[in-house]
mmCIF file with all atom_site columns, C-alpha atoms in Angstrom:
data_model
loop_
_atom_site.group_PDB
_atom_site.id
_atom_site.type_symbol
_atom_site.label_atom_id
_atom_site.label_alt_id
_atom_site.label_comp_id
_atom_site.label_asym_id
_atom_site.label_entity_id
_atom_site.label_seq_id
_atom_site.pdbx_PDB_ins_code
_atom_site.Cartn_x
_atom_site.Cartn_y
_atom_site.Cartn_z
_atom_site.occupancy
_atom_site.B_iso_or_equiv
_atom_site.pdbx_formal_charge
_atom_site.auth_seq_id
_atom_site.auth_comp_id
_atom_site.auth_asym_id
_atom_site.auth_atom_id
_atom_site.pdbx_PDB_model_num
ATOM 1  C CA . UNK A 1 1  ? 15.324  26.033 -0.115  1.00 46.00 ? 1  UNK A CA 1
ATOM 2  C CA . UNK A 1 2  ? 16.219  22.790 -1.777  1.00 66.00 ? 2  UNK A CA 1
ATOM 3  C CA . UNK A 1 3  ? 19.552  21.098 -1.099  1.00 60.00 ? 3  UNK A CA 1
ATOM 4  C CA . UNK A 1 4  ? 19.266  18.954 -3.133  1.00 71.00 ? 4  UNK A CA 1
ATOM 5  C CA . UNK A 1 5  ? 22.209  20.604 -5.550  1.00 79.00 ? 5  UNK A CA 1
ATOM 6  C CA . UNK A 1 6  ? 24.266  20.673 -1.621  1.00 81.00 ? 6  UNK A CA 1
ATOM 7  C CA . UNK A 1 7  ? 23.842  16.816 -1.413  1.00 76.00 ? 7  UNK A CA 1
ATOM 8  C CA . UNK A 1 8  ? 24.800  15.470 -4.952  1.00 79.00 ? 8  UNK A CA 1
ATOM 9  C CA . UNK A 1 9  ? 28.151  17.800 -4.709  1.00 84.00 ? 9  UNK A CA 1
ATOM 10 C CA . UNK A 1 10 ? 28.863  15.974 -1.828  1.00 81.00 ? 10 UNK A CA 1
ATOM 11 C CA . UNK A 1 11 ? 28.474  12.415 -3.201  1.00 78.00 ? 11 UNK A CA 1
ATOM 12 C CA . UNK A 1 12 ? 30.467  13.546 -6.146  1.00 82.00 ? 12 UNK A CA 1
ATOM 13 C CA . UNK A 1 13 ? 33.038  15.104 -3.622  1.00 85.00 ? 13 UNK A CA 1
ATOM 14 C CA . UNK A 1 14 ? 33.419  11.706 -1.711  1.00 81.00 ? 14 UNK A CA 1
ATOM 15 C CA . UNK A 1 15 ? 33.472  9.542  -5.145  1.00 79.00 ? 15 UNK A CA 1
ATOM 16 C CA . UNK A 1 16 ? 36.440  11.867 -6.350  1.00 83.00 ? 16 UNK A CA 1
ATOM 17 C CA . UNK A 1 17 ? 38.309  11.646 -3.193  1.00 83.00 ? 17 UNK A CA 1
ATOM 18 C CA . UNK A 1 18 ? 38.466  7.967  -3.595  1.00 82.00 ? 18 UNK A CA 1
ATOM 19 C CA . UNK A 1 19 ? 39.781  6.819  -6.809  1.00 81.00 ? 19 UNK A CA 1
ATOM 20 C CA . UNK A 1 20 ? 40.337  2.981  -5.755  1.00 81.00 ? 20 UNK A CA 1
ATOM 21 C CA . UNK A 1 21 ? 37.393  2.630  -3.999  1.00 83.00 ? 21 UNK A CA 1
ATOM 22 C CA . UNK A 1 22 ? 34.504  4.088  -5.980  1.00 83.00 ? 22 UNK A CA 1
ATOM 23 C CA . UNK A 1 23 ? 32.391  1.075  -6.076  1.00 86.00 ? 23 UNK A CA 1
ATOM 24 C CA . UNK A 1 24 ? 32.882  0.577  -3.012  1.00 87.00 ? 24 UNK A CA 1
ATOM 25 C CA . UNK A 1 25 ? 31.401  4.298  -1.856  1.00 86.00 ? 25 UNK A CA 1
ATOM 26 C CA . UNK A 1 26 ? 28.472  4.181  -4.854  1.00 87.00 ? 26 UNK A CA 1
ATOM 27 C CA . UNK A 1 27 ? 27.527  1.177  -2.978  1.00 90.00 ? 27 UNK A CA 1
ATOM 28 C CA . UNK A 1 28 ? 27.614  2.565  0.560   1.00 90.00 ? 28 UNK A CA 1
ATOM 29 C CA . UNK A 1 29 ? 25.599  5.815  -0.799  1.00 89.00 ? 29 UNK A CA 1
ATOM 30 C CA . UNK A 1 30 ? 22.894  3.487  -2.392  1.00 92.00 ? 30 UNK A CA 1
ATOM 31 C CA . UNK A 1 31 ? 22.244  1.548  0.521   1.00 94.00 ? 31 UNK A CA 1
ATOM 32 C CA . UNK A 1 32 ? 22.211  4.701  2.550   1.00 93.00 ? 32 UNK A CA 1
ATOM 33 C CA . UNK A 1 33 ? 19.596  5.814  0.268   1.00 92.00 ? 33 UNK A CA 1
ATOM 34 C CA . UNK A 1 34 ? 17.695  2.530  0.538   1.00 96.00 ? 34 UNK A CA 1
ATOM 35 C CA . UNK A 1 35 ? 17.991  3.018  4.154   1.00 97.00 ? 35 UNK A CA 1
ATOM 36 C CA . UNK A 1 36 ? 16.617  6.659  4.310   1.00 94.00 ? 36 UNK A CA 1
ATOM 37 C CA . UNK A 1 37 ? 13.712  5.837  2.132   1.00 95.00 ? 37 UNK A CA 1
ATOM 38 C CA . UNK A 1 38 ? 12.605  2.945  4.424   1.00 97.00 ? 38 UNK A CA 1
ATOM 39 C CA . UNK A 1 39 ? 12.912  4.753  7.142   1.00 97.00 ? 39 UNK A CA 1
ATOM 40 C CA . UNK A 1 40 ? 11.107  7.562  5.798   1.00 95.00 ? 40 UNK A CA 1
ATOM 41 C CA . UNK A 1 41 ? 8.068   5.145  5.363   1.00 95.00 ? 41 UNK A CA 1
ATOM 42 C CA . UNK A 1 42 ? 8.433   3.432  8.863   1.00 96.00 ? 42 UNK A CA 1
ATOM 43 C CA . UNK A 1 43 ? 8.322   6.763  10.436  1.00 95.00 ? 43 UNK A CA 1
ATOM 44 C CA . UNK A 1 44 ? 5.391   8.396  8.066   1.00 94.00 ? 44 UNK A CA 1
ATOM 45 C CA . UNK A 1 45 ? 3.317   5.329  9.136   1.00 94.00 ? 45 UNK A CA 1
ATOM 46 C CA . UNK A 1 46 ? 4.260   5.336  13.251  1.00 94.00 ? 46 UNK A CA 1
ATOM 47 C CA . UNK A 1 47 ? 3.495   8.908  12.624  1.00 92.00 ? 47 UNK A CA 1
ATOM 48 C CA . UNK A 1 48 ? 0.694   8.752  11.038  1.00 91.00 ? 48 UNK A CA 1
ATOM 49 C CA . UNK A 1 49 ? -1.010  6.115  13.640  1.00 89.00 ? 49 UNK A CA 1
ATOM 50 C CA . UNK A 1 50 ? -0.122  7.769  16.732  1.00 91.00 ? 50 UNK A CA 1
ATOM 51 C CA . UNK A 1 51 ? -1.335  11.110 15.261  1.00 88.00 ? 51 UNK A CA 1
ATOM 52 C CA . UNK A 1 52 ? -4.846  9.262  14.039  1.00 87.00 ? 52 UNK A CA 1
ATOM 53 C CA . UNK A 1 53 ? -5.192  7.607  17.130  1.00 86.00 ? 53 UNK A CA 1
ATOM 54 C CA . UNK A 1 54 ? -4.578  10.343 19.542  1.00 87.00 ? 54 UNK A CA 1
ATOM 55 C CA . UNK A 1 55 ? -6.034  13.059 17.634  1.00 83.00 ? 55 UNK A CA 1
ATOM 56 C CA . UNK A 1 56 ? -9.786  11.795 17.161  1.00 84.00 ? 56 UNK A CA 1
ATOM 57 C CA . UNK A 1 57 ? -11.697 12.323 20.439  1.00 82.00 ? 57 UNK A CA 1
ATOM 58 C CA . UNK A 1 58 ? -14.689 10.176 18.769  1.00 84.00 ? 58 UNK A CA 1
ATOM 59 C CA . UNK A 1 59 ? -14.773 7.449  16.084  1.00 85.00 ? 59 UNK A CA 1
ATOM 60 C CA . UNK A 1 60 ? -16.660 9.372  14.036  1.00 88.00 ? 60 UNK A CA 1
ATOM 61 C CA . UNK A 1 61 ? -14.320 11.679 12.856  1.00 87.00 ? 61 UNK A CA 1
ATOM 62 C CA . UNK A 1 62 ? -10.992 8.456  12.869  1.00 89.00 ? 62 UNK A CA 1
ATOM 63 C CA . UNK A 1 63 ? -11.820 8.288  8.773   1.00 90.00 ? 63 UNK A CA 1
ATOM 64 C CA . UNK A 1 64 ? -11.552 12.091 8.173   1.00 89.00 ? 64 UNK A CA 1
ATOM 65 C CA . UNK A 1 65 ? -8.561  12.657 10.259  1.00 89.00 ? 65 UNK A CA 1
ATOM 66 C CA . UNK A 1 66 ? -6.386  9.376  8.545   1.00 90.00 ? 66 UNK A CA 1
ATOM 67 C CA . UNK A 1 67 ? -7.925  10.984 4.824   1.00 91.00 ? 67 UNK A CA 1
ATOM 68 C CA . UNK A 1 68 ? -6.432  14.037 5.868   1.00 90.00 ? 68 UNK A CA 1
ATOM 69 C CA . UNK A 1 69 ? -3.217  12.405 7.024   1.00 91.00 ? 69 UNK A CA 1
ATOM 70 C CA . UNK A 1 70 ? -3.291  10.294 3.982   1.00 91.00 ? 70 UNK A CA 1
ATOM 71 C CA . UNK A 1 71 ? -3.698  12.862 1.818   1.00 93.00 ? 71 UNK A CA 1
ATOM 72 C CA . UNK A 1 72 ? -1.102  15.830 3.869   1.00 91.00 ? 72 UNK A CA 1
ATOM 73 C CA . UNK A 1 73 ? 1.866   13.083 3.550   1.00 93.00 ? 73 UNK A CA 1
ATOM 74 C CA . UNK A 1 74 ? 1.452   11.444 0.117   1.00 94.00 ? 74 UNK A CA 1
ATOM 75 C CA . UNK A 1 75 ? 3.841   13.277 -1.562  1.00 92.00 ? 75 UNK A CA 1
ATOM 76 C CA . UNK A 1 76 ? 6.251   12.616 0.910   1.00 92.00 ? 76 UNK A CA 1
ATOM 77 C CA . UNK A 1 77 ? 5.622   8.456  0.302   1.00 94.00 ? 77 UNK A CA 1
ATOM 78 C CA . UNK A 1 78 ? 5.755   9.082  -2.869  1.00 94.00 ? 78 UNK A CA 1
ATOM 79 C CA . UNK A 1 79 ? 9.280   10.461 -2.601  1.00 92.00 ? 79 UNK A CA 1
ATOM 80 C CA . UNK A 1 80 ? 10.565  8.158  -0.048  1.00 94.00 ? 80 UNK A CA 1
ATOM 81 C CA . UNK A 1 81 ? 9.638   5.521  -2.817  1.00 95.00 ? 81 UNK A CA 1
ATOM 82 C CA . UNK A 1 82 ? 11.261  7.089  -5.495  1.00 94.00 ? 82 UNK A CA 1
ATOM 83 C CA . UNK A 1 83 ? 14.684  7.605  -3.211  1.00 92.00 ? 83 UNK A CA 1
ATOM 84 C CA . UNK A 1 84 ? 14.443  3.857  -2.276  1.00 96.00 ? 84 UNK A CA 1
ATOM 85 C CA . UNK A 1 85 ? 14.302  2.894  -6.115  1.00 96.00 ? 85 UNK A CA 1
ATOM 86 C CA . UNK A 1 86 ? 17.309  5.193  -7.084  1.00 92.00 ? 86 UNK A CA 1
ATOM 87 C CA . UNK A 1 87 ? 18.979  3.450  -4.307  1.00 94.00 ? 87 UNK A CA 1
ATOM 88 C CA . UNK A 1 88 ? 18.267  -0.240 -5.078  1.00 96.00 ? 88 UNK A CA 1
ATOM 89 C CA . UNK A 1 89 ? 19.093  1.452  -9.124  1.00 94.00 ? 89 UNK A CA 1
ATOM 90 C CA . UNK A 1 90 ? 22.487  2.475  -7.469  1.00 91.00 ? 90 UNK A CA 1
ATOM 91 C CA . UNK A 1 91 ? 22.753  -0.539 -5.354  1.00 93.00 ? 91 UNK A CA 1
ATOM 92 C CA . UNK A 1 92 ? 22.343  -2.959 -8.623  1.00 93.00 ? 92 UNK A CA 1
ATOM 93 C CA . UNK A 1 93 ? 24.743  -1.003 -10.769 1.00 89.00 ? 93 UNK A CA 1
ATOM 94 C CA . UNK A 1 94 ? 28.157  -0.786 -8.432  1.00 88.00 ? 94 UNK A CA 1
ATOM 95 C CA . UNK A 1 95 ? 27.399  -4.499 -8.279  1.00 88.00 ? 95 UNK A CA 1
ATOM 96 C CA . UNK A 1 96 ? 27.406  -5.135 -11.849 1.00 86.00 ? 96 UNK A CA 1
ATOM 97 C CA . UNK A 1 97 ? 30.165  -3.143 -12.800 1.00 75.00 ? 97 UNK A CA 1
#
């Protein structure tokens, strides 16, 4: 199930609530974003190393095991990325408006 309809209704929820400070709150959101993303990408790569390292019982195998973690989480770099963009995108335009 995606949420990610359950999300935006909130953000628009919160921006309507607050007439006077809407820059102010599309600011805060964005650098929650930017925050989430980074974070995403911290934790896929702590993740990632413990799991290589304590997974392989021989060097041998280390290369096939961080391929297949490479591979099994790309997707989910690839949207952390994207979420960290929208946010610095977000970020950039409540501070030129």
């Amino acid at each position: 199930m995606r949420l990610t309809p359950v999300w935006r209704m909130g953000w628009a929820a919160a921006l309507w609530l607050v007439p006077g400070r809407r820059r102010k709150e599309t600011r805060a959101i964005a650098i929650g974003l930017i925050v989430a993303g980074v974070a995403l990408l911290v934790i896929r790569r702590v993740a990632g190393s413990y799991l290589v390292d304590n997974l392989t019982a021989s060097d041998s195998v280390r290369p096939a095991v961080s391929a297949f973690w490479t591979i099994l989480s790309d997707g989910l770099a690839e949207a952390a990325w994207v979420v960290v963009f929208v946010g610095v995108i977000g970020t950039l335009g409540a501070w030129l408006t």
